[in-house]
Coordinates of C-alpha atoms in Angstrom, one line a residue:
M1 CA -17.5 11.8 14.6
K2 CA -15.6 8.5 14.3
E3 CA -16.5 5.9 11.7
K4 CA -15.1 2.6 10.7
L5 CA -14.9 1.1 7.2
I6 CA -13.9 -2.5 6.6
I7 CA -12.6 -3.5 3.1
L8 CA -12.6 -7.2 2.4
E9 CA -10.6 -8.7 -0.5
T10 CA -10.7 -12.1 -2.1
S11 CA -8.4 -12.9 -5.0
D12 CA -7.3 -15.8 -7.2
I13 CA -10.2 -18.0 -5.9
H14 CA -9.9 -19.9 -9.2
G15 CA -13.3 -21.5 -9.0
A16 CA -12.7 -22.9 -5.5
I17 CA -16.0 -22.8 -3.7
L18 CA -16.0 -26.0 -1.8
P19 CA -13.3 -27.0 0.7
I20 CA -12.1 -30.0 -1.2
Q21 CA -9.2 -31.2 -3.3
Y22 CA -10.8 -32.6 -6.4
G23 CA -7.9 -34.9 -7.3
T24 CA -8.6 -37.0 -4.3
N25 CA -11.9 -35.5 -3.0
S26 CA -10.2 -35.0 0.4
R27 CA -11.2 -32.1 2.6
T28 CA -9.1 -28.9 2.7
D29 CA -9.2 -25.6 4.5
V30 CA -9.6 -23.4 1.5
G31 CA -12.4 -22.2 -0.7
L32 CA -15.0 -19.4 -0.8
A33 CA -17.4 -21.4 1.4
K34 CA -14.8 -21.1 4.2
L35 CA -14.4 -17.4 3.8
S36 CA -18.2 -16.9 3.4
S37 CA -19.0 -17.4 7.0
Y38 CA -16.6 -14.5 8.0
I39 CA -17.9 -12.2 5.2
K40 CA -21.5 -12.8 6.3
E41 CA -20.7 -12.1 9.9
L42 CA -19.1 -8.8 9.1
Q43 CA -21.9 -7.8 6.8
Q44 CA -24.5 -8.5 9.5
T45 CA -22.7 -6.7 12.3
D46 CA -21.1 -3.7 10.5
E47 CA -22.9 -1.7 7.9
H48 CA -19.7 -0.2 6.5
V49 CA -18.3 -3.1 4.5
L50 CA -16.9 -3.1 1.1
L51 CA -16.4 -6.5 -0.5
I52 CA -14.2 -6.8 -3.6
D53 CA -12.9 -9.8 -5.6
N54 CA -9.5 -9.0 -7.2
G55 CA -9.8 -11.4 -10.2
D56 CA -9.2 -14.9 -11.4
F57 CA -12.4 -16.3 -10.2
L58 CA -14.0 -18.0 -13.2
Q59 CA -11.4 -20.7 -13.9
G60 CA -9.4 -23.2 -11.9
T61 CA -11.5 -26.1 -10.6
P62 CA -13.3 -29.0 -12.2
L63 CA -16.5 -27.3 -10.9
A64 CA -15.8 -24.3 -13.1
A65 CA -14.6 -26.4 -16.1
N66 CA -17.6 -28.7 -16.0
Y67 CA -19.9 -25.6 -16.1
V68 CA -18.2 -24.4 -19.3
R69 CA -18.2 -28.0 -20.7
S70 CA -21.8 -28.8 -20.1
N71 CA -24.0 -26.3 -18.3
Q72 CA -24.0 -22.7 -19.5
E73 CA -27.8 -22.3 -19.3
E74 CA -27.5 -21.0 -15.8
A75 CA -25.1 -18.7 -14.1
H76 CA -21.6 -19.7 -13.5
P77 CA -21.4 -21.3 -10.0
M78 CA -18.8 -18.7 -8.9
V79 CA -21.1 -15.9 -10.0
K80 CA -24.0 -17.5 -8.1
A81 CA -21.8 -17.7 -5.0
M82 CA -20.6 -14.1 -5.3
N83 CA -24.2 -12.8 -5.9
H84 CA -25.2 -14.7 -2.8
L85 CA -22.5 -12.8 -0.8
S86 CA -23.4 -9.4 -2.3
Y87 CA -20.0 -8.6 -3.7
D88 CA -19.6 -4.9 -4.6
A89 CA -17.4 -5.5 -7.6
A90 CA -14.9 -7.9 -9.2
I91 CA -11.8 -7.2 -11.1
L92 CA -10.9 -8.8 -14.4
G93 CA -8.0 -11.2 -14.0
N94 CA -6.0 -12.9 -16.7
H95 CA -7.8 -16.2 -16.3
E96 CA -11.2 -14.6 -16.8
F97 CA -10.4 -14.8 -20.6
N98 CA -9.5 -18.5 -20.6
Y99 CA -12.9 -19.7 -21.9
G100 CA -13.3 -16.9 -24.4
L101 CA -15.3 -13.7 -24.5
G102 CA -18.7 -15.4 -24.7
V103 CA -18.3 -17.1 -21.3
L104 CA -16.9 -14.0 -19.7
E105 CA -19.7 -11.7 -21.1
R106 CA -22.3 -14.2 -20.0
A107 CA -20.8 -14.1 -16.5
A108 CA -20.9 -10.3 -16.4
R109 CA -24.6 -10.3 -17.4
D110 CA -25.5 -12.8 -14.7
A111 CA -23.6 -11.0 -12.0
D112 CA -25.3 -8.6 -9.6
F113 CA -22.1 -6.6 -9.4
P114 CA -19.9 -5.0 -12.0
F115 CA -16.7 -6.4 -13.5
L116 CA -14.1 -3.7 -13.4
S117 CA -10.9 -2.8 -15.4
C118 CA -9.8 0.6 -16.4
N119 CA -7.0 -0.5 -18.7
I120 CA -8.8 -3.2 -20.7
V121 CA -10.5 -1.3 -23.5
N122 CA -12.2 -1.8 -26.8
E123 CA -11.0 -0.5 -30.2
E124 CA -12.5 2.9 -29.4
E125 CA -10.5 2.8 -26.1
E126 CA -13.6 2.6 -24.0
P127 CA -13.5 0.4 -20.9
F128 CA -14.4 -3.2 -21.7
L129 CA -17.8 -4.1 -20.2
G130 CA -18.2 -0.4 -19.5
C131 CA -16.9 -0.2 -15.9
P132 CA -13.6 1.2 -14.8
Y133 CA -14.7 2.0 -11.2
I134 CA -17.5 2.2 -8.7
I135 CA -18.5 4.6 -6.1
K136 CA -20.1 3.2 -2.9
E137 CA -21.8 5.7 -0.7
F138 CA -22.8 4.6 2.8
A139 CA -25.7 5.7 4.9
N140 CA -23.6 8.2 6.8
G141 CA -22.5 9.9 3.6
M142 CA -19.1 8.4 3.4
K143 CA -17.9 7.7 -0.1
A144 CA -15.4 5.0 -1.2
A145 CA -14.2 4.7 -4.8
V146 CA -12.9 1.4 -6.1
L147 CA -10.9 1.5 -9.3
G148 CA -10.2 -1.8 -11.1
V149 CA -7.1 -2.5 -13.1
S150 CA -5.6 -5.7 -14.6
T151 CA -2.1 -6.8 -15.5
H152 CA -1.6 -5.6 -19.0
Y153 CA 0.5 -8.7 -19.7
I154 CA -2.6 -10.8 -20.7
P155 CA -1.9 -10.8 -24.4
N156 CA 1.4 -12.6 -23.7
W157 CA -0.7 -15.6 -22.4
E158 CA -4.1 -15.7 -23.9
K159 CA -5.4 -17.0 -27.2
P160 CA -5.8 -14.1 -29.7
D161 CA -9.4 -15.0 -30.4
H162 CA -10.2 -14.9 -26.7
I163 CA -9.2 -11.2 -26.5
S164 CA -10.2 -10.2 -30.0
G165 CA -11.0 -6.5 -30.3
L166 CA -9.5 -5.6 -26.9
K167 CA -6.5 -3.5 -26.0
F168 CA -4.5 -3.8 -22.8
L169 CA -3.1 -0.4 -21.7
D170 CA -0.2 0.1 -19.3
A171 CA -1.6 -0.4 -15.8
V172 CA 0.5 2.3 -14.1
E173 CA -0.4 5.0 -16.7
S174 CA -4.1 4.0 -16.6
V175 CA -4.2 4.2 -12.8
K176 CA -2.6 7.6 -12.8
K177 CA -5.3 8.8 -15.3
W178 CA -8.3 7.4 -13.5
V179 CA -7.3 8.2 -9.9
E180 CA -6.9 11.8 -10.9
Y181 CA -10.2 11.7 -12.7
I182 CA -12.0 10.1 -9.8
H183 CA -10.6 12.6 -7.3
R184 CA -11.6 15.5 -9.5
H185 CA -15.1 14.4 -10.4
E186 CA -16.2 12.1 -7.5
Q187 CA -14.2 13.5 -4.5
P188 CA -14.3 10.2 -2.5
D189 CA -13.3 10.0 1.1
V190 CA -11.4 6.7 0.4
M191 CA -9.6 5.8 -2.8
V192 CA -9.2 2.1 -3.3
V193 CA -7.3 0.6 -6.3
S194 CA -7.8 -3.1 -6.9
Y195 CA -5.1 -4.4 -9.1
H196 CA -5.0 -7.9 -10.5
G197 CA -1.2 -7.9 -10.4
G198 CA 1.5 -8.2 -7.9
F199 CA 4.9 -6.7 -6.8
E200 CA 7.8 -6.5 -9.2
V201 CA 10.3 -5.8 -6.3
N202 CA 11.2 -7.5 -3.0
L203 CA 9.6 -5.3 -0.4
S204 CA 12.2 -6.2 2.2
N205 CA 15.1 -4.8 0.3
G206 CA 13.7 -3.1 -2.8
E207 CA 15.5 -5.4 -5.2
W208 CA 13.8 -6.2 -8.5
I209 CA 12.5 -9.7 -8.8
E210 CA 11.6 -9.5 -12.5
R211 CA 12.9 -7.5 -15.4
K212 CA 12.0 -3.8 -15.2
E213 CA 10.7 -3.7 -18.7
K214 CA 8.5 -6.8 -18.4
G215 CA 5.4 -5.1 -16.8
E216 CA 3.5 -8.2 -15.7
N217 CA 3.5 -6.9 -12.1
Q218 CA 3.6 -3.2 -11.3
A219 CA 2.2 -2.8 -7.8
Y220 CA 5.4 -1.2 -6.5
R221 CA 5.3 1.4 -9.2
I222 CA 1.6 2.1 -8.5
C223 CA 2.4 2.7 -4.8
T224 CA 5.4 4.9 -5.5
E225 CA 4.4 6.8 -8.7
V226 CA 0.7 7.4 -8.3
D227 CA -0.6 10.0 -5.9
G228 CA -4.0 9.8 -4.2
I229 CA -4.3 6.1 -3.4
D230 CA -5.2 5.0 0.1
I231 CA -5.6 1.2 -0.3
L232 CA -4.1 -1.1 -3.0
L233 CA -5.6 -4.6 -3.2
T234 CA -3.3 -6.9 -5.1
G235 CA -3.2 -10.5 -6.3
H236 CA -2.1 -12.6 -9.3
Q237 CA 1.2 -13.8 -7.6
H238 CA -0.7 -16.0 -5.1
R239 CA 1.2 -14.4 -2.2
R240 CA 0.0 -13.5 1.3
M241 CA 0.8 -9.9 2.2
A242 CA -0.4 -7.3 4.6
E243 CA 1.9 -4.3 4.3
T244 CA 2.2 -0.5 4.0
V245 CA 4.2 0.7 0.9
N246 CA 5.0 4.4 0.6
G247 CA 2.0 5.2 2.8
V248 CA -0.3 3.0 0.8
T249 CA -2.0 0.1 2.7
V250 CA -1.6 -3.1 0.7
V251 CA -3.0 -6.6 1.0
Q252 CA -2.8 -9.8 -1.0
P253 CA -4.7 -12.9 0.2
G254 CA -3.0 -15.9 -1.5
F255 CA -5.1 -18.1 -3.7
S256 CA -8.0 -20.6 -3.8
G257 CA -9.6 -18.9 -0.8
E258 CA -6.8 -19.8 1.7
S259 CA -7.3 -16.5 3.3
I260 CA -9.2 -13.2 3.0
G261 CA -7.6 -9.8 3.0
Q262 CA -8.9 -7.1 5.3
V263 CA -8.2 -3.4 5.7
T264 CA -9.9 -1.8 8.7
L265 CA -10.1 2.0 8.4
E266 CA -10.8 4.4 11.2
L267 CA -12.1 7.7 9.9
A268 CA -13.1 11.1 11.4
K269 CA -15.3 13.7 9.8
G270 CA -13.9 17.2 9.4
D271 CA -14.3 20.1 7.0
G272 CA -17.3 18.3 5.4
R273 CA -15.6 15.1 4.5
Y274 CA -14.1 12.0 6.2
I275 CA -10.4 11.8 6.8
I276 CA -8.6 8.4 7.3
E277 CA -6.9 8.4 10.7
S278 CA -5.6 4.8 10.5
A279 CA -5.6 1.8 8.1
T280 CA -4.8 -1.6 9.5
P281 CA -4.1 -4.5 7.0
H282 CA -4.3 -8.1 8.0
L283 CA -5.2 -11.6 6.6
I284 CA -7.8 -14.0 8.1
D285 CA -6.8 -17.6 7.5
A286 CA -9.5 -19.9 6.2
K287 CA -8.3 -22.6 8.6
T288 CA -9.8 -20.6 11.5
L289 CA -13.3 -20.2 9.8
K290 CA -16.4 -22.4 9.7
T291 CA -17.7 -23.7 6.4
D292 CA -20.8 -21.9 5.2
Q293 CA -23.3 -24.8 4.5
D294 CA -25.7 -22.4 2.8
L295 CA -23.2 -21.6 0.1
I296 CA -22.4 -25.3 -0.4
K297 CA -26.2 -26.0 -0.9
L298 CA -26.3 -23.1 -3.4
V299 CA -24.1 -25.0 -5.9
E300 CA -25.1 -28.5 -4.8
R301 CA -26.5 -29.6 -8.2
E302 CA -23.5 -28.3 -10.1
E303 CA -21.2 -30.1 -7.7
R304 CA -23.1 -33.3 -8.0
D305 CA -22.9 -33.1 -11.8
T306 CA -19.1 -32.4 -11.6
Q307 CA -18.5 -35.4 -9.3
R308 CA -20.4 -37.7 -11.8
W309 CA -18.2 -36.4 -14.6
L310 CA -15.0 -36.9 -12.5
D311 CA -15.8 -40.4 -11.5
E312 CA -16.3 -41.6 -15.1
V313 CA -13.8 -44.4 -15.9
I314 CA -12.1 -43.7 -19.2
G315 CA -9.4 -46.3 -19.5
Y316 CA -6.5 -48.2 -17.9
V317 CA -2.7 -47.8 -17.5
E318 CA -0.5 -50.8 -17.8
G319 CA 2.6 -50.3 -15.6
D320 CA 3.4 -47.4 -13.3
M321 CA 2.5 -43.9 -14.2
K322 CA 2.2 -42.5 -10.7
I323 CA 4.3 -39.6 -9.4
D324 CA 6.2 -39.7 -6.1
D325 CA 8.6 -36.8 -6.6
P326 CA 8.0 -34.0 -9.0
L327 CA 11.7 -33.0 -9.2
T328 CA 12.5 -36.6 -10.3
V329 CA 9.9 -36.3 -13.1
R330 CA 11.7 -33.2 -14.4
L331 CA 15.2 -34.7 -14.1
A332 CA 14.4 -37.9 -16.0
E333 CA 11.7 -39.0 -18.4
H334 CA 8.4 -40.1 -16.9
P335 CA 5.6 -42.0 -18.5
L336 CA 3.0 -39.3 -17.8
I337 CA 5.0 -36.6 -19.6
E338 CA 5.7 -39.1 -22.4
L339 CA 1.9 -39.7 -22.7
I340 CA 1.0 -36.0 -22.8
N341 CA 3.5 -35.3 -25.5
R342 CA 2.4 -38.4 -27.5
V343 CA -1.2 -37.3 -27.3
Q344 CA -0.3 -33.8 -28.4
M345 CA 1.6 -35.2 -31.4
E346 CA -1.2 -37.5 -32.3
A347 CA -3.8 -34.8 -32.2
A348 CA -1.7 -32.3 -34.1
G349 CA 0.0 -34.5 -36.7
A350 CA 3.4 -33.1 -35.6
D351 CA 6.5 -35.0 -34.9
I352 CA 7.9 -32.7 -32.2
S353 CA 6.1 -31.7 -29.0
S354 CA 6.8 -30.0 -25.6
T355 CA 4.8 -30.0 -22.4
A356 CA 5.3 -29.4 -18.6
L357 CA 4.4 -31.0 -15.4
F358 CA 2.1 -28.2 -14.4
H359 CA 2.2 -28.4 -10.6
N360 CA 3.9 -30.2 -7.8
G361 CA 0.7 -31.8 -6.6
S362 CA 0.3 -33.9 -9.8
P363 CA -0.3 -37.5 -8.6
G364 CA 0.3 -39.1 -12.0
L365 CA -2.2 -41.8 -13.2
P366 CA -3.3 -44.9 -11.4
N367 CA -4.0 -48.2 -13.2
Q368 CA -7.8 -47.4 -13.5
V369 CA -8.1 -43.9 -14.9
T370 CA -11.0 -41.6 -14.4
M371 CA -11.6 -38.0 -15.5
R372 CA -10.7 -37.0 -11.9
D373 CA -7.2 -38.4 -12.5
I374 CA -6.9 -36.5 -15.8
V375 CA -7.9 -33.1 -14.3
A376 CA -5.7 -33.7 -11.2
N377 CA -2.7 -33.7 -13.5
Y378 CA -3.8 -31.4 -16.4
I379 CA -5.2 -28.5 -14.5
Y380 CA -5.4 -25.8 -17.2
P381 CA -8.0 -25.4 -20.0
N382 CA -5.2 -25.4 -22.6
S383 CA -5.7 -26.2 -26.3
L384 CA -2.9 -26.9 -28.8
M385 CA -1.1 -25.0 -31.5
V386 CA 1.4 -26.1 -34.0
I387 CA 3.9 -23.4 -34.7
E388 CA 6.9 -23.1 -37.0
I389 CA 10.1 -22.3 -35.1
S390 CA 13.8 -22.2 -36.1
G391 CA 16.5 -24.5 -34.6
D392 CA 17.8 -21.4 -32.8
D393 CA 14.3 -20.8 -31.3
M394 CA 14.3 -24.5 -30.1
R395 CA 17.7 -24.2 -28.5
R396 CA 16.8 -21.0 -26.7
A397 CA 13.6 -22.6 -25.4
L398 CA 15.6 -25.5 -24.1
E399 CA 18.0 -23.2 -22.4
R400 CA 15.1 -21.3 -20.8
S401 CA 13.9 -24.7 -19.4
A402 CA 17.4 -25.7 -18.3
S403 CA 17.5 -22.5 -16.2
Y404 CA 14.8 -24.1 -14.0
F405 CA 17.6 -26.0 -12.2
S406 CA 20.4 -24.9 -9.9
L407 CA 23.1 -27.0 -8.2
D408 CA 23.2 -26.8 -4.4
H409 CA 26.4 -26.7 -2.3
E410 CA 26.7 -30.5 -2.7
E411 CA 26.2 -30.2 -6.5
R412 CA 22.8 -31.8 -6.4
P413 CA 20.0 -30.4 -8.6
V414 CA 17.4 -28.1 -7.0
V415 CA 14.8 -25.7 -8.3
N416 CA 16.2 -22.3 -9.2
P417 CA 14.7 -19.8 -6.8
K418 CA 13.6 -17.7 -9.8
F419 CA 11.0 -20.4 -10.5
I420 CA 9.7 -20.3 -6.9
Y421 CA 9.6 -16.7 -5.8
P422 CA 7.6 -14.6 -5.8
K423 CA 5.2 -17.1 -7.4
P424 CA 5.8 -20.8 -8.1
Q425 CA 6.4 -21.4 -11.8
H426 CA 7.0 -25.1 -12.1
Y427 CA 4.7 -25.0 -15.2
N428 CA 7.4 -23.1 -17.0
Y429 CA 9.8 -26.0 -17.3
D430 CA 9.2 -28.0 -20.5
M431 CA 10.1 -31.5 -21.6
W432 CA 10.3 -32.4 -25.3
E433 CA 9.5 -35.4 -27.4
G434 CA 10.5 -35.9 -31.1
I435 CA 14.0 -34.5 -30.5
S436 CA 17.0 -35.9 -28.6
Y437 CA 18.9 -33.5 -26.3
C438 CA 21.2 -33.4 -23.3
I439 CA 21.4 -30.7 -20.7
D440 CA 24.5 -30.3 -18.6
L441 CA 23.7 -28.5 -15.3
T442 CA 27.4 -27.8 -14.6
K443 CA 27.4 -25.3 -17.5
A444 CA 26.5 -21.7 -17.1
E445 CA 22.8 -20.7 -17.8
G446 CA 22.4 -20.1 -21.5
S447 CA 25.0 -22.7 -22.6
R448 CA 23.6 -25.9 -20.9
V449 CA 22.3 -27.6 -24.1
V450 CA 25.3 -29.7 -25.1
S451 CA 23.6 -31.8 -27.8
L452 CA 20.4 -31.4 -29.8
T453 CA 19.3 -33.6 -32.7
H454 CA 16.1 -34.3 -34.7
Q455 CA 15.7 -37.6 -36.6
G456 CA 19.4 -38.4 -36.1
E457 CA 20.7 -35.1 -37.4
E458 CA 21.9 -32.1 -35.5
V459 CA 19.3 -29.4 -35.2
K460 CA 20.3 -26.5 -37.5
S461 CA 19.9 -22.9 -36.2
D462 CA 18.3 -21.6 -39.4
R463 CA 16.2 -24.7 -40.3
M464 CA 12.5 -24.5 -39.5
Y465 CA 10.7 -27.1 -37.4
Q466 CA 7.0 -27.8 -36.7
V467 CA 6.3 -28.1 -33.0
V468 CA 3.0 -28.7 -31.1
M469 CA 2.6 -27.1 -27.7
N470 CA -0.2 -25.6 -25.6
N471 CA -1.6 -22.2 -26.5
Y472 CA -0.1 -20.5 -23.4
R473 CA 3.4 -21.5 -24.4
A474 CA 2.9 -20.9 -28.1
G475 CA 2.0 -17.3 -27.3
G476 CA 5.3 -16.8 -25.5
G477 CA 3.8 -17.4 -22.0
G478 CA 6.4 -18.1 -19.3
D479 CA 9.0 -15.8 -20.9
Y480 CA 9.3 -18.1 -23.9
F481 CA 9.6 -15.0 -26.1
M482 CA 11.2 -17.0 -28.9
F483 CA 7.8 -18.5 -29.7
K484 CA 5.8 -15.2 -29.7
G485 CA 4.6 -14.2 -33.2
R486 CA 5.8 -17.4 -34.9
K487 CA 3.8 -18.7 -37.8
V488 CA 0.8 -20.8 -36.6
L489 CA 0.3 -23.8 -38.8
K490 CA -2.6 -25.4 -37.0
E491 CA -4.9 -25.0 -34.0
I492 CA -6.6 -27.8 -32.1
Q493 CA -9.4 -26.1 -30.2
T494 CA -10.3 -29.1 -28.0
D495 CA -9.0 -28.8 -24.4
M496 CA -6.1 -31.1 -23.6
S497 CA -7.9 -32.8 -20.8
E498 CA -10.6 -33.9 -23.3
L499 CA -7.9 -35.0 -25.8
L500 CA -6.3 -37.2 -23.1
A501 CA -9.7 -38.7 -22.2
R502 CA -10.4 -39.5 -25.8
H503 CA -7.0 -41.2 -26.1
F504 CA -7.8 -43.5 -23.3
K505 CA -11.3 -44.2 -24.6
K506 CA -9.9 -45.0 -28.0
H507 CA -7.1 -47.3 -26.9
G508 CA -8.6 -48.7 -23.7
K509 CA -5.3 -49.5 -22.2
V510 CA -2.1 -47.3 -22.3
E511 CA 1.3 -48.6 -21.5
A512 CA 3.5 -46.6 -19.1
A513 CA 6.7 -46.3 -21.1
V514 CA 9.5 -43.8 -22.0
N515 CA 11.9 -43.7 -24.9
H516 CA 14.8 -41.9 -23.2
N517 CA 15.2 -39.1 -25.8
W518 CA 16.6 -36.6 -23.3
T519 CA 19.0 -36.5 -20.4
I520 CA 19.8 -34.1 -17.6
W521 CA 23.5 -34.5 -16.5
Y522 CA 24.8 -33.4 -13.2
P523 CA 27.7 -34.5 -10.9
G524 CA 27.0 -37.8 -9.3
K525 CA 24.5 -39.0 -11.8

């Protein structure tokens, strides 16, 4: 007897329910409400459907941020939407921890489905939230197991108090242990692993695309070192993939609901159990789908409150703080970066600061500034930390940032492919205030910082300096390992978007200005 099982995967939705771009309120072809129509259609026409979210769903849009800021009496809007769609399970992604354990645990209580992760454990090494896997048994007796696993690199990014009491075990070793356990004790017909992580190698040629010892992404090792896996759902890298790797069917559906991953299994029953005869992976593009108006109505009140918050006028810019070309912003000082660094220094009482232009869609700030303009530029729920670093740490950090650039065949600066593939990492290039420095792009990586001074004196390798930066960077995020474990002098718990808003409300009008404390040199400049 032939049977069909459809496995649907969303991943890295990042709070995107509605098909809009909040910075401009323009319509887009992304979001869970676009995918919802397809999910419902399959659920209504085929009883053998397994619906899994692969993580990073609680954070990422103003809708999600406004819920945490002002309205935690009801369920998180993403949880409401996922309950509405009858998700079978969701995996814990790294961004689930951004708002702290209280918000995450509340979301887990409100969800009609379990949050899974076999390698995030408490101090007794029991799975956090109690769920490493689920077994779904269908009316015909077919059994599918879904094991959740998260990138164990989370402690390199997250605030320590947001993951207090938790351990993050190696993903590959944890999958080996639990897949063996599930096969022995549950005997499923289909073994699905849903991993909030991506691939550490280029699948076209097998070359490593990150350091072997890093461990942020381990999907290739899972496919090649763990026996007994039929399907591997992946994410985290925001890539779009539908592949077969070492006999394991793999999908990854991008981010923000731009597509949904699907694996269609054909099974036949024999010897008392179902055997997989074929597994076909593919992606369904949100552009081809209708918007589910019922899902939009479900979060209508939360969206209305969010829009009111975003439209609040908080101050004015005198001069030009808009962004036309993000590469230009990173090659020469821009008033927006200067402003962010100045606000960080003001909030922390520090005289050195670093920050990034977080994404290439940053529009800068218009003359009349609303909260919408702030969150369009500062997209993460970062708070600030003042850490003590050596002059050597500072120089190595600047060299890390300087590696963001390459020179093309005409010796013009372009973005180093390492910061684009497999996942864009524009947020890992920092610009500093409170020091003066020059970077020469004609030099080899690691020796591009040709001058570095603080208060008119050369920065000394063994001297200690106090620097304010966001919590992600202070923890070593973005491979800024020189900051990890450094002495923390102060923490400012208020989100940077709120600190920027307060700055405008306090001063009313902010001048668009730069002080030219750093230079990027390249031929032809």
